[in-house]
Amino acid sequence: MSAIWLAVAGGIIFILGYKYYSKFIAEKIYRLDPNYKTPAHQYKDGVDFVPTNKFVLWGHHFTSVAGAAPIVGPAIAVYWGWLPALLWVLLGTVFAAGVHDFGTLVLSVRNKGQSVGTLANKLIGQRAKILFLFIILLLVLMVNAVFAWVIANLFISFPASVLSVFIQIPLAIWIGYSVYKRKKSMLLPSVVALGVMYLAAIVASYVPALQIDMVRYFGGEGATAFFGLDATAMSFFVWIIVLMVYVYIASTLPVWKLLQPRDYINSHQLIVGLALLYLGLLFTNPDITAPVSNNTADTSWFPLLFITIACGAISGFHGLVASGTSSKQLDKETDARFVGYLGAVGEGSLALIAIIAVITFFPSTAEFSATYSGFTAANGEGLGVFIQGAGALASGLGIPASVASTIVSVIVVSFAATTLDSSVRLMRYIISELGAEYKVTPLTKTHVATTAAVVSSAALTLIPQGPNGFGSGGYLLWPLFGTSNQLLAGISLLLIAIWLKRQGRNYWPAVIPMAFLMFMTLYAMFLQVMTQWAPWAGESDWLLFIFGAIIFVFALWIMFTAASALMNSNKDRISRSA
């Protein structure tokens, strides 16, 4: 079967979802008001609250949420067969992610740009707010660890991508200065910057001297570097330190200086990347060699599929971005449909091509099965298979395989880095909120909160544990990242439902995906915590068990509190202006 038919079917479903369902949600459910004065205008400060053109903001929002997760999750989930993964990506994007991302953005805009964690106080009470903030804090901490791990490993595996990624930083700062100080257009400079990045990637692919290969600098693979670490482990350590220094600076700068222009460049990069892959798919017309369903899988797809795909179908982290940074930059409330729902559709499109790249990469079903021999093997191989598969699609346009792989890795790293520094910024907000709540004044300071976020993220990423040894913390946290991420999405949908009910509106478009998501995720988390990670399990893991048990208990507590608030809520307990 030709994979083109999957792309066509997915594209049609996404277009119909945005054209009709998002319009229904915007007009009948959220009731967007073009004259509403958004927080970006109410609290304009030039740092966090900055009225932003919807195309630029979409670029920030999309690239902040479109990190490595919508690639990694689907690339692992095809282990159970391509059909279950495809159906959840398409249906989850249209009926769950779109409502969630769009809704958290509107909810925050209607409440002074506050985060969903803070809004839990208004909607379900002070205790639930604190528990919710702690869940969010743990989630963004895991996001930081997972994405830092991904970036460092891609830098090690694809050293030709490093130059291109780092060139983007001064280019973005130049664009930010040109736009906000000299009132220039952002479009042309962003396109030029993207051209420079890809030129650097192409040149570096052919010139080894321009490849920043840390492993080679430390003596080559297998060589002993410092402190008993081999060259690979030492390279990983150095890259984590470099990344943490970068995100410290990036997350404390005003959004217009680096965050917005870099994200706008990445939005073009995403469009170019998706175009390359989908056009490559059209020209290569590859057959699907992966099985429709895997009847010999060593784990059941139910309910693990729904937490493995994570961001490819719906993600609680998207709500953190929507309510944490995007809501503070929304120029008009009616822009929320374009930014929020279309951002979710873009994420789904990325997950769709990730599935296609993996299931068409192998010459035969037997070779797919040999690589995806078990769920653990799928976790270890998924991202690498995607990059090779995506490179194979892009090479259908006449791009040399080595250059195609470098460009794909640049795209993945750029998105992961965007998510990483947005996540650190969000973590700083949360630490400051908790500091204010518990009257720990130093934590309310920007640089103290950022330091706490960066140091804890680096420590978690560098945890030496498991068969992968030094620096495996980010990798080991992936299973828990999926469950906690989906729990956060379910709780956020519950908050949206409570708000809608108190406004006297139809809240079922939020309740239905929320109920499905909470059941699947809590069920999956219970199985993992109690039968896989617990001390009495055959392959126990104390790190995952402790984190998982805390999040599971907090989530149950919040869910029961919020469900009670939903059933007993009275119309207009939040003011009409909220």
Coordinates of C-alpha atoms in Angstrom, one line a residue:
M1 CA 0.0 0.0 0.0
S2 CA 1.3 3.5 -0.9
A3 CA 1.9 5.8 2.1
I4 CA 0.6 8.7 0.0
W5 CA -2.9 7.6 0.8
L6 CA -2.3 8.0 4.5
A7 CA -1.0 11.6 4.0
V8 CA -4.0 12.4 1.8
A9 CA -6.5 11.0 4.3
G10 CA -4.8 12.8 7.2
G11 CA -4.6 16.1 5.4
I12 CA -8.3 16.0 4.6
I13 CA -9.3 15.2 8.2
F14 CA -7.1 18.1 9.5
I15 CA -8.5 20.6 7.0
L16 CA -12.1 19.7 7.8
G17 CA -11.3 19.8 11.5
Y18 CA -9.9 23.3 11.3
K19 CA -12.4 24.7 8.9
Y20 CA -15.6 23.4 10.6
Y21 CA -15.0 22.1 14.1
S22 CA -12.7 24.8 15.2
K23 CA -15.1 27.4 13.8
F24 CA -17.9 25.8 15.8
I25 CA -15.8 25.8 19.0
A26 CA -14.7 29.5 18.4
E27 CA -18.2 30.8 17.8
K28 CA -20.6 28.6 19.8
I29 CA -18.4 27.4 22.7
Y30 CA -15.6 29.9 23.5
R31 CA -17.5 32.8 21.9
L32 CA -14.5 34.9 20.9
D33 CA -14.8 38.7 21.1
P34 CA -12.7 40.7 18.6
N35 CA -13.1 43.8 20.9
Y36 CA -11.9 42.2 24.1
K37 CA -8.8 43.9 25.4
T38 CA -6.2 41.1 25.8
P39 CA -3.6 40.9 28.6
A40 CA -0.9 41.7 26.0
H41 CA -2.5 45.2 25.8
Q42 CA -3.7 45.4 29.4
Y43 CA -0.3 44.7 31.0
K44 CA 2.1 45.5 28.1
D45 CA 5.6 45.6 29.6
G46 CA 7.9 44.8 26.6
V47 CA 9.2 41.7 28.4
D48 CA 6.5 39.0 28.8
F49 CA 3.4 41.0 27.8
V50 CA 3.9 42.0 24.1
P51 CA 1.1 42.3 21.5
T52 CA 2.2 40.2 18.6
N53 CA 1.1 39.6 15.0
K54 CA -0.8 36.3 14.9
F55 CA 1.5 34.8 12.3
V56 CA 4.6 35.6 14.5
L57 CA 2.8 34.3 17.6
W58 CA 1.7 31.1 15.8
G59 CA 5.4 30.6 15.0
H60 CA 6.3 31.0 18.6
H61 CA 3.5 28.8 19.9
F62 CA 3.8 26.1 17.2
T63 CA 7.6 25.7 17.5
S64 CA 7.4 25.8 21.3
V65 CA 5.0 22.9 21.4
A66 CA 6.5 21.1 18.4
G67 CA 9.6 19.7 19.9
A68 CA 10.9 16.2 19.6
A69 CA 7.9 14.7 21.4
P70 CA 5.5 14.6 18.4
I71 CA 8.3 12.8 16.5
V72 CA 9.5 10.4 19.2
G73 CA 6.1 9.3 20.5
P74 CA 4.7 8.2 17.1
A75 CA 8.0 6.8 16.1
I76 CA 7.8 4.5 19.1
A77 CA 4.1 3.8 19.0
V78 CA 4.2 2.3 15.5
Y79 CA 5.6 -0.7 17.3
W80 CA 2.0 -1.8 17.8
G81 CA 1.2 -1.2 14.2
W82 CA 0.7 1.9 12.1
L83 CA -3.2 1.9 12.1
P84 CA -3.7 2.4 15.9
A85 CA -1.0 5.1 15.9
L86 CA -2.5 6.9 12.9
L87 CA -6.1 6.8 14.2
W88 CA -5.1 8.3 17.6
V89 CA -3.0 11.0 16.0
L90 CA -5.9 12.1 13.6
L91 CA -8.8 11.9 16.0
G92 CA -6.8 13.1 19.0
T93 CA -5.6 16.2 17.2
V94 CA -9.1 17.2 15.9
F95 CA -11.3 16.5 18.9
A96 CA -8.9 16.6 21.8
A97 CA -5.7 18.6 21.2
G98 CA -7.5 21.4 19.2
V99 CA -10.1 21.9 21.9
H100 CA -7.4 21.8 24.7
D101 CA -4.8 24.1 23.1
F102 CA -7.4 26.6 21.9
G103 CA -9.3 26.4 25.2
T104 CA -6.3 26.9 27.6
L105 CA -5.3 29.9 25.5
V106 CA -8.8 31.5 25.7
L107 CA -9.1 30.7 29.4
S108 CA -5.8 32.4 30.2
V109 CA -6.6 35.4 28.1
R110 CA -9.9 35.8 29.9
N111 CA -8.1 35.7 33.2
K112 CA -5.2 38.2 32.9
G113 CA -2.8 35.9 31.2
Q114 CA -2.5 33.6 34.2
S115 CA -1.3 30.0 33.8
V116 CA -3.6 27.0 34.1
G117 CA -1.9 26.2 37.4
T118 CA -2.9 29.6 38.9
L119 CA -6.4 29.4 37.4
A120 CA -7.0 26.1 39.3
N121 CA -7.2 28.3 42.4
K122 CA -10.2 30.2 41.0
L123 CA -11.9 27.2 39.5
I124 CA -11.4 24.4 42.1
G125 CA -9.7 25.9 45.1
Q126 CA -6.4 26.7 46.8
R127 CA -5.3 23.2 47.7
A128 CA -5.9 22.0 44.2
K129 CA -3.9 24.9 42.8
I130 CA -0.9 24.0 44.9
L131 CA -1.1 20.3 43.9
F132 CA -1.6 21.3 40.3
L133 CA 1.4 23.6 40.4
F134 CA 3.6 20.8 41.8
I135 CA 2.4 18.4 39.0
I136 CA 3.2 21.1 36.4
L137 CA 6.6 21.7 38.1
L138 CA 7.5 18.0 37.9
L139 CA 6.3 17.9 34.3
V140 CA 8.3 20.8 33.0
L141 CA 11.3 19.4 34.9
M142 CA 10.9 16.2 33.0
V143 CA 10.4 18.1 29.8
N144 CA 13.7 19.9 30.4
A145 CA 15.5 16.6 31.1
V146 CA 14.0 14.7 28.2
F147 CA 14.6 17.4 25.6
A148 CA 18.1 18.3 26.8
W149 CA 18.9 14.5 26.6
V150 CA 17.5 14.4 23.0
I151 CA 19.5 17.5 21.8
A152 CA 22.8 16.4 23.4
N153 CA 22.5 13.0 21.8
L154 CA 21.6 14.4 18.4
F155 CA 24.6 16.8 18.6
I156 CA 26.8 13.7 19.2
S157 CA 25.2 11.6 16.5
F158 CA 25.0 14.4 13.9
P159 CA 27.9 16.9 14.5
A160 CA 27.3 18.6 11.2
S161 CA 24.0 20.0 12.6
V162 CA 25.7 21.9 15.5
L163 CA 27.0 24.9 13.4
S164 CA 23.6 25.5 11.8
V165 CA 21.7 25.4 15.2
F166 CA 24.1 27.8 16.9
I167 CA 24.2 30.3 13.9
Q168 CA 20.4 30.7 14.5
I169 CA 21.0 32.4 17.8
P170 CA 22.8 35.6 16.6
L171 CA 20.5 35.7 13.6
A172 CA 17.4 35.7 15.8
I173 CA 18.8 38.4 18.0
W174 CA 19.5 40.6 14.9
I175 CA 16.0 40.0 13.7
G176 CA 14.5 40.8 17.1
Y177 CA 16.4 44.1 17.1
S178 CA 15.4 45.0 13.5
V179 CA 11.7 44.3 14.2
Y180 CA 11.1 45.9 17.6
K181 CA 13.6 48.7 17.5
R182 CA 13.8 49.6 13.9
K183 CA 10.2 48.5 13.0
K184 CA 11.3 46.3 10.1
S185 CA 9.3 43.4 8.7
M186 CA 10.2 40.0 10.2
L187 CA 9.3 37.9 7.2
L188 CA 12.2 38.6 4.8
P189 CA 15.0 38.5 7.5
S190 CA 13.6 35.2 8.8
V191 CA 13.7 33.6 5.3
V192 CA 17.2 34.9 4.9
A193 CA 18.2 33.5 8.3
L194 CA 16.7 30.1 7.4
G195 CA 18.7 30.1 4.1
V196 CA 21.9 30.8 6.0
M197 CA 21.1 28.0 8.5
Y198 CA 20.6 25.4 5.7
L199 CA 23.6 26.6 3.8
A200 CA 25.7 26.1 7.0
A201 CA 24.2 22.6 7.3
I202 CA 25.0 21.7 3.7
V203 CA 28.6 23.0 3.9
A204 CA 29.2 21.3 7.3
S205 CA 28.0 18.0 5.8
Y206 CA 30.9 18.1 3.4
V207 CA 33.6 19.8 5.5
P208 CA 34.5 17.8 8.6
A209 CA 36.4 20.8 10.0
L210 CA 33.0 22.6 10.4
Q211 CA 31.5 19.7 12.3
I212 CA 31.6 20.3 16.0
D213 CA 32.3 16.7 17.0
M214 CA 32.9 16.6 20.8
V215 CA 33.5 12.9 20.7
R216 CA 36.4 13.4 18.3
Y217 CA 37.8 16.3 20.4
F218 CA 37.9 14.0 23.4
G219 CA 39.9 11.3 21.6
G220 CA 37.2 9.4 19.7
E221 CA 34.6 6.7 20.5
G222 CA 35.8 4.4 23.3
A223 CA 38.7 6.7 24.4
T224 CA 38.9 7.7 28.1
A225 CA 38.5 11.5 28.6
F226 CA 38.3 12.9 32.1
F227 CA 37.2 11.7 35.5
G228 CA 36.9 8.1 34.3
L229 CA 34.3 9.1 31.6
D230 CA 34.8 7.9 28.0
A231 CA 34.7 10.4 25.2
T232 CA 30.9 9.9 24.5
A233 CA 29.9 10.4 28.1
M234 CA 32.2 13.5 28.4
S235 CA 30.7 14.9 25.2
F236 CA 27.2 14.4 26.6
F237 CA 28.2 16.2 29.8
V238 CA 29.7 19.2 28.0
W239 CA 26.7 19.5 25.7
I240 CA 24.3 19.5 28.7
I241 CA 26.3 22.3 30.4
V242 CA 26.3 24.3 27.2
L243 CA 22.6 23.8 26.7
M244 CA 21.8 24.9 30.3
V245 CA 23.9 28.0 30.0
Y246 CA 22.0 28.8 26.8
V247 CA 18.5 28.2 28.2
Y248 CA 19.4 30.3 31.3
I249 CA 20.2 33.3 29.1
A250 CA 17.3 32.6 26.6
S251 CA 14.6 32.2 29.3
T252 CA 15.5 35.5 31.1
L253 CA 15.8 37.7 28.0
P254 CA 12.7 39.7 26.9
V255 CA 10.6 37.6 24.5
W256 CA 11.2 39.9 21.6
K257 CA 15.0 39.6 21.7
L258 CA 15.3 35.9 21.1
L259 CA 12.2 33.9 21.8
Q260 CA 9.9 35.4 19.2
P261 CA 12.3 35.9 16.3
R262 CA 13.9 32.5 16.7
D263 CA 10.5 30.8 16.9
Y264 CA 9.4 32.7 13.8
I265 CA 12.5 31.3 12.0
N266 CA 11.6 27.9 13.2
S267 CA 8.0 28.3 12.0
H268 CA 9.4 28.7 8.5
Q269 CA 11.7 25.9 9.1
L270 CA 8.8 23.7 10.1
I271 CA 6.9 24.6 7.0
V272 CA 10.0 24.0 4.8
G273 CA 10.7 20.7 6.7
L274 CA 7.1 19.5 6.3
A275 CA 7.1 20.5 2.6
L276 CA 10.3 18.6 2.0
L277 CA 9.0 15.5 3.6
Y278 CA 5.6 15.5 2.1
L279 CA 7.0 16.4 -1.4
G280 CA 9.6 13.7 -0.9
L281 CA 6.8 11.3 -0.1
L282 CA 5.0 12.3 -3.3
F283 CA 8.1 11.8 -5.5
T284 CA 9.3 8.6 -3.9
N285 CA 5.8 7.1 -3.4
P286 CA 7.1 4.5 -0.9
D287 CA 5.2 1.5 0.2
I288 CA 4.3 0.8 3.8
T289 CA 6.4 -2.1 5.0
A290 CA 5.4 -1.9 8.7
P291 CA 2.5 -4.1 9.8
V292 CA -1.0 -2.7 10.2
S293 CA -1.1 -4.1 13.7
N294 CA 1.5 -6.1 15.7
N295 CA -0.1 -9.2 17.0
T296 CA 3.2 -10.4 18.6
A297 CA 3.9 -7.3 20.7
D298 CA 5.3 -8.0 24.1
T299 CA 3.1 -5.3 25.6
S300 CA -0.5 -4.4 24.9
W301 CA -1.3 -1.2 23.0
F302 CA -4.2 -0.6 25.4
P303 CA -3.8 1.8 27.2
L304 CA -0.1 2.4 26.6
L305 CA -0.6 3.8 23.0
F306 CA -2.4 6.9 24.4
I307 CA 0.5 7.9 26.6
T308 CA 3.3 6.9 24.2
I309 CA 2.2 9.1 21.4
A310 CA 1.6 12.0 23.8
C311 CA 2.3 15.3 22.0
G312 CA 1.4 13.8 18.6
A313 CA -2.3 13.7 19.6
I314 CA -2.7 15.8 22.7
S315 CA -0.3 17.3 25.3
G316 CA -0.7 19.0 28.6
F317 CA 2.5 20.9 27.9
H318 CA 0.7 22.7 25.1
G319 CA -1.6 24.2 27.7
L320 CA 1.3 25.4 29.7
V321 CA 2.7 27.2 26.7
A322 CA -0.7 28.5 25.6
S323 CA -1.4 29.9 29.1
G324 CA 2.2 30.7 30.1
T325 CA 3.6 32.6 27.2
S326 CA 1.2 32.7 24.2
S327 CA -1.7 34.2 26.1
K328 CA 0.6 37.1 27.1
Q329 CA 1.3 37.9 23.5
L330 CA -2.1 37.5 21.9
D331 CA -3.0 40.7 20.0
K332 CA -6.8 40.0 19.4
E333 CA -8.9 37.3 21.1
T334 CA -10.1 36.1 17.7
D335 CA -6.5 35.2 16.9
A336 CA -6.7 32.4 19.4
R337 CA -8.4 30.0 16.9
F338 CA -5.5 30.5 14.5
V339 CA -2.8 30.2 17.1
G340 CA -4.2 27.5 19.3
Y341 CA -6.2 25.2 17.2
L342 CA -4.0 25.5 14.1
G343 CA -1.0 25.0 16.3
A344 CA -2.5 21.6 17.3
V345 CA -3.1 20.7 13.6
G346 CA 0.5 21.6 12.8
E347 CA 1.6 19.3 15.6
G348 CA -0.6 16.5 14.2
S349 CA 0.8 17.0 10.7
L350 CA 4.3 16.5 12.2
A351 CA 3.2 13.4 14.0
L352 CA 1.6 12.1 10.8
I353 CA 4.8 12.4 8.7
A354 CA 6.8 10.9 11.6
I355 CA 4.6 7.8 11.3
I356 CA 5.0 7.7 7.6
A357 CA 8.8 8.2 7.7
V358 CA 9.2 5.2 10.0
I359 CA 6.8 2.8 8.4
T360 CA 8.2 3.3 4.9
F361 CA 11.9 3.3 5.9
F362 CA 12.5 -0.5 6.1
P363 CA 12.8 -2.5 2.9
S364 CA 10.6 -5.3 4.3
T365 CA 8.3 -6.1 7.2
A366 CA 10.8 -8.6 8.5
E367 CA 13.5 -5.8 8.9
F368 CA 10.9 -3.6 10.6
S369 CA 10.1 -6.4 13.1
A370 CA 13.8 -7.1 13.6
T371 CA 14.5 -3.4 14.6
Y372 CA 11.2 -3.1 16.5
S373 CA 11.7 -6.4 18.3
G374 CA 10.1 -5.2 21.5
F375 CA 8.7 -2.1 23.2
T376 CA 12.1 -1.4 24.9
A377 CA 13.8 -1.7 21.5
A378 CA 11.2 0.7 20.0
N379 CA 12.0 3.3 22.7
G380 CA 15.7 3.1 21.9
E381 CA 15.4 3.1 18.1
G382 CA 12.4 5.4 17.3
L383 CA 14.1 8.8 17.0
G384 CA 17.0 7.5 15.0
V385 CA 14.8 5.6 12.6
F386 CA 12.7 8.7 12.0
I387 CA 15.7 10.8 11.1
Q388 CA 16.9 8.1 8.7
G389 CA 13.4 7.6 7.3
A390 CA 12.8 11.4 6.9
G391 CA 16.2 11.7 5.2
A392 CA 15.2 9.0 2.8
L393 CA 12.0 10.9 2.0
A394 CA 13.9 14.1 1.5
S395 CA 16.5 12.4 -0.7
G396 CA 13.6 11.7 -3.1
L397 CA 13.9 15.4 -4.1
G398 CA 17.5 14.9 -5.2
I399 CA 19.1 15.9 -1.8
P400 CA 22.1 13.8 -0.9
A401 CA 21.3 11.4 2.0
S402 CA 24.0 12.9 4.3
V403 CA 22.7 16.4 3.7
A404 CA 19.1 15.3 4.2
S405 CA 19.9 13.7 7.5
T406 CA 21.7 16.8 8.7
I407 CA 18.9 19.1 7.7
V408 CA 16.3 16.8 9.5
S409 CA 18.5 16.7 12.6
V410 CA 18.7 20.5 12.5
I411 CA 14.9 20.8 12.3
V412 CA 14.5 18.3 15.3
V413 CA 17.1 20.1 17.4
S414 CA 15.7 23.5 16.6
F415 CA 12.3 22.5 17.8
A416 CA 13.6 20.7 20.8
A417 CA 15.7 23.7 21.8
T418 CA 12.7 26.0 21.4
T419 CA 10.6 23.8 23.7
L420 CA 13.5 23.6 26.1
D421 CA 13.9 27.3 26.7
S422 CA 10.2 27.9 26.7
S423 CA 9.9 25.2 29.3
V424 CA 12.6 26.7 31.5
R425 CA 10.8 30.0 31.3
L426 CA 7.6 28.3 32.4
M427 CA 9.4 26.6 35.2
R428 CA 10.7 29.9 36.4
Y429 CA 7.2 31.3 36.5
I430 CA 6.0 28.3 38.5
I431 CA 8.9 28.5 41.0
S432 CA 8.2 32.2 41.5
E433 CA 4.5 31.4 42.1
L434 CA 5.3 28.8 44.6
G435 CA 7.8 31.1 46.3
A436 CA 5.1 33.8 46.6
E437 CA 2.6 31.2 47.9
Y438 CA 4.9 30.0 50.6
K439 CA 6.5 33.4 51.2
V440 CA 10.0 32.2 50.2
T441 CA 11.0 35.7 48.8
P442 CA 14.3 34.7 47.1
L443 CA 12.4 32.3 44.8
T444 CA 10.3 35.1 43.5
K445 CA 13.4 36.7 42.0
T446 CA 13.9 36.0 38.3
H447 CA 17.5 34.9 38.4
V448 CA 17.1 32.8 41.6
A449 CA 14.1 31.0 40.1
T450 CA 15.9 30.5 36.8
T451 CA 19.0 29.1 38.5
A452 CA 16.8 26.6 40.5
A453 CA 15.1 25.5 37.2
V454 CA 18.4 25.1 35.3
V455 CA 20.4 23.3 38.0
S456 CA 17.6 20.8 38.8
S457 CA 17.0 20.1 35.1
A458 CA 20.8 19.5 34.6
A459 CA 21.0 17.2 37.6
L460 CA 18.0 15.2 36.5
T461 CA 19.3 14.9 32.9
L462 CA 22.8 13.7 34.1
I463 CA 21.5 11.0 36.5
P464 CA 23.8 7.9 35.9
Q465 CA 21.3 5.1 36.1
G466 CA 20.3 2.0 34.2
P467 CA 21.9 0.2 31.3
N468 CA 22.6 3.4 29.4
G469 CA 24.9 4.6 32.2
F470 CA 25.9 8.2 32.6
G471 CA 23.4 10.8 31.4
S472 CA 20.5 8.4 31.0
G473 CA 18.1 10.4 33.2
G474 CA 16.3 12.0 30.3
Y475 CA 15.9 8.7 28.5
L476 CA 14.6 6.9 31.5
L477 CA 12.0 9.6 32.2
W478 CA 10.3 9.2 28.8
P479 CA 7.6 6.7 30.0
L480 CA 6.7 9.0 32.9
F481 CA 6.8 12.1 30.7
G482 CA 4.0 10.6 28.6
T483 CA 1.7 9.7 31.5
S484 CA 2.1 13.0 33.4
N485 CA 1.8 15.0 30.2
Q486 CA -1.6 13.4 29.4
L487 CA -2.8 13.8 33.0
L488 CA -2.0 17.5 32.8
A489 CA -4.0 17.7 29.5
G490 CA -7.0 15.9 31.1
I491 CA -6.9 18.2 34.2
S492 CA -6.7 21.3 31.9
L493 CA -9.7 20.1 29.9
L494 CA -11.5 19.7 33.2
L495 CA -10.7 23.3 34.1
I496 CA -12.0 24.4 30.7
A497 CA -15.2 22.5 31.3
I498 CA -15.8 24.0 34.7
W499 CA -15.2 27.5 33.3
L500 CA -17.6 26.9 30.4
K501 CA -20.3 25.5 32.7
R502 CA -20.0 28.6 35.0
Q503 CA -20.4 30.7 31.9
G504 CA -23.6 28.8 31.0
R505 CA -22.2 27.3 27.9
N506 CA -22.0 23.8 26.3
Y507 CA -19.1 22.1 28.1
W508 CA -19.4 18.7 26.5
P509 CA -16.7 19.3 23.8
A510 CA -14.2 19.6 26.7
V511 CA -15.8 16.9 29.0
I512 CA -15.8 14.0 26.4
P513 CA -12.1 14.1 25.5
M514 CA -11.3 14.8 29.1
A515 CA -13.1 11.7 30.4
F516 CA -11.5 9.5 27.7
L517 CA -8.0 10.9 28.4
M518 CA -8.2 10.6 32.2
F519 CA -9.4 7.0 32.1
M520 CA -6.7 5.9 29.7
T521 CA -3.9 7.8 31.4
L522 CA -4.8 6.9 35.0
Y523 CA -5.2 3.3 34.0
A524 CA -1.8 3.3 32.2
M525 CA -0.1 5.1 35.1
F526 CA -1.5 2.7 37.6
L527 CA -0.2 -0.3 35.6
Q528 CA 3.3 1.3 35.2
V529 CA 3.7 2.5 38.9
M530 CA 2.3 -0.7 40.5
T531 CA 3.5 -3.4 38.1
Q532 CA 6.6 -2.1 36.4
W533 CA 8.4 0.5 38.6
A534 CA 7.4 -0.6 42.1
P535 CA 10.0 -2.2 44.4
W536 CA 8.1 -5.4 44.3
A537 CA 8.1 -5.5 40.5
G538 CA 10.6 -7.7 38.6
E539 CA 12.3 -4.6 37.0
S540 CA 11.8 -1.9 39.6
D541 CA 13.0 1.6 39.1
W542 CA 13.0 3.9 42.2
L543 CA 13.3 7.1 40.2
L544 CA 10.2 6.4 38.1
F545 CA 8.3 4.8 41.1
I546 CA 8.7 7.9 43.3
F547 CA 8.0 10.5 40.7
G548 CA 5.1 8.4 39.3
A549 CA 3.5 7.7 42.7
I550 CA 3.6 11.3 43.7
I551 CA 2.0 12.5 40.4
F552 CA -0.6 9.7 40.5
V553 CA -1.8 10.6 44.0
F554 CA -1.8 14.3 43.2
A555 CA -3.7 13.8 40.0
L556 CA -6.4 11.7 41.7
W557 CA -6.8 14.3 44.4
I558 CA -7.2 17.1 41.8
M559 CA -9.5 15.1 39.6
F560 CA -12.0 14.3 42.4
T561 CA -11.9 17.9 43.6
A562 CA -12.4 19.2 40.1
A563 CA -15.1 16.7 39.3
S564 CA -17.0 17.8 42.4
A565 CA -16.5 21.5 41.4
L566 CA -17.9 20.6 37.9
M567 CA -21.0 18.9 39.2
N568 CA -21.7 21.6 41.8
S569 CA -20.5 24.7 40.0
N570 CA -22.8 27.7 39.8
K571 CA -23.0 30.0 36.8
D572 CA -20.9 33.1 36.8
R573 CA -18.8 32.4 39.9
I574 CA -16.0 33.8 37.8
S575 CA -16.9 37.3 36.8
R576 CA -18.1 37.9 33.2
S577 CA -14.9 39.9 32.6
A578 CA -12.8 36.9 33.6

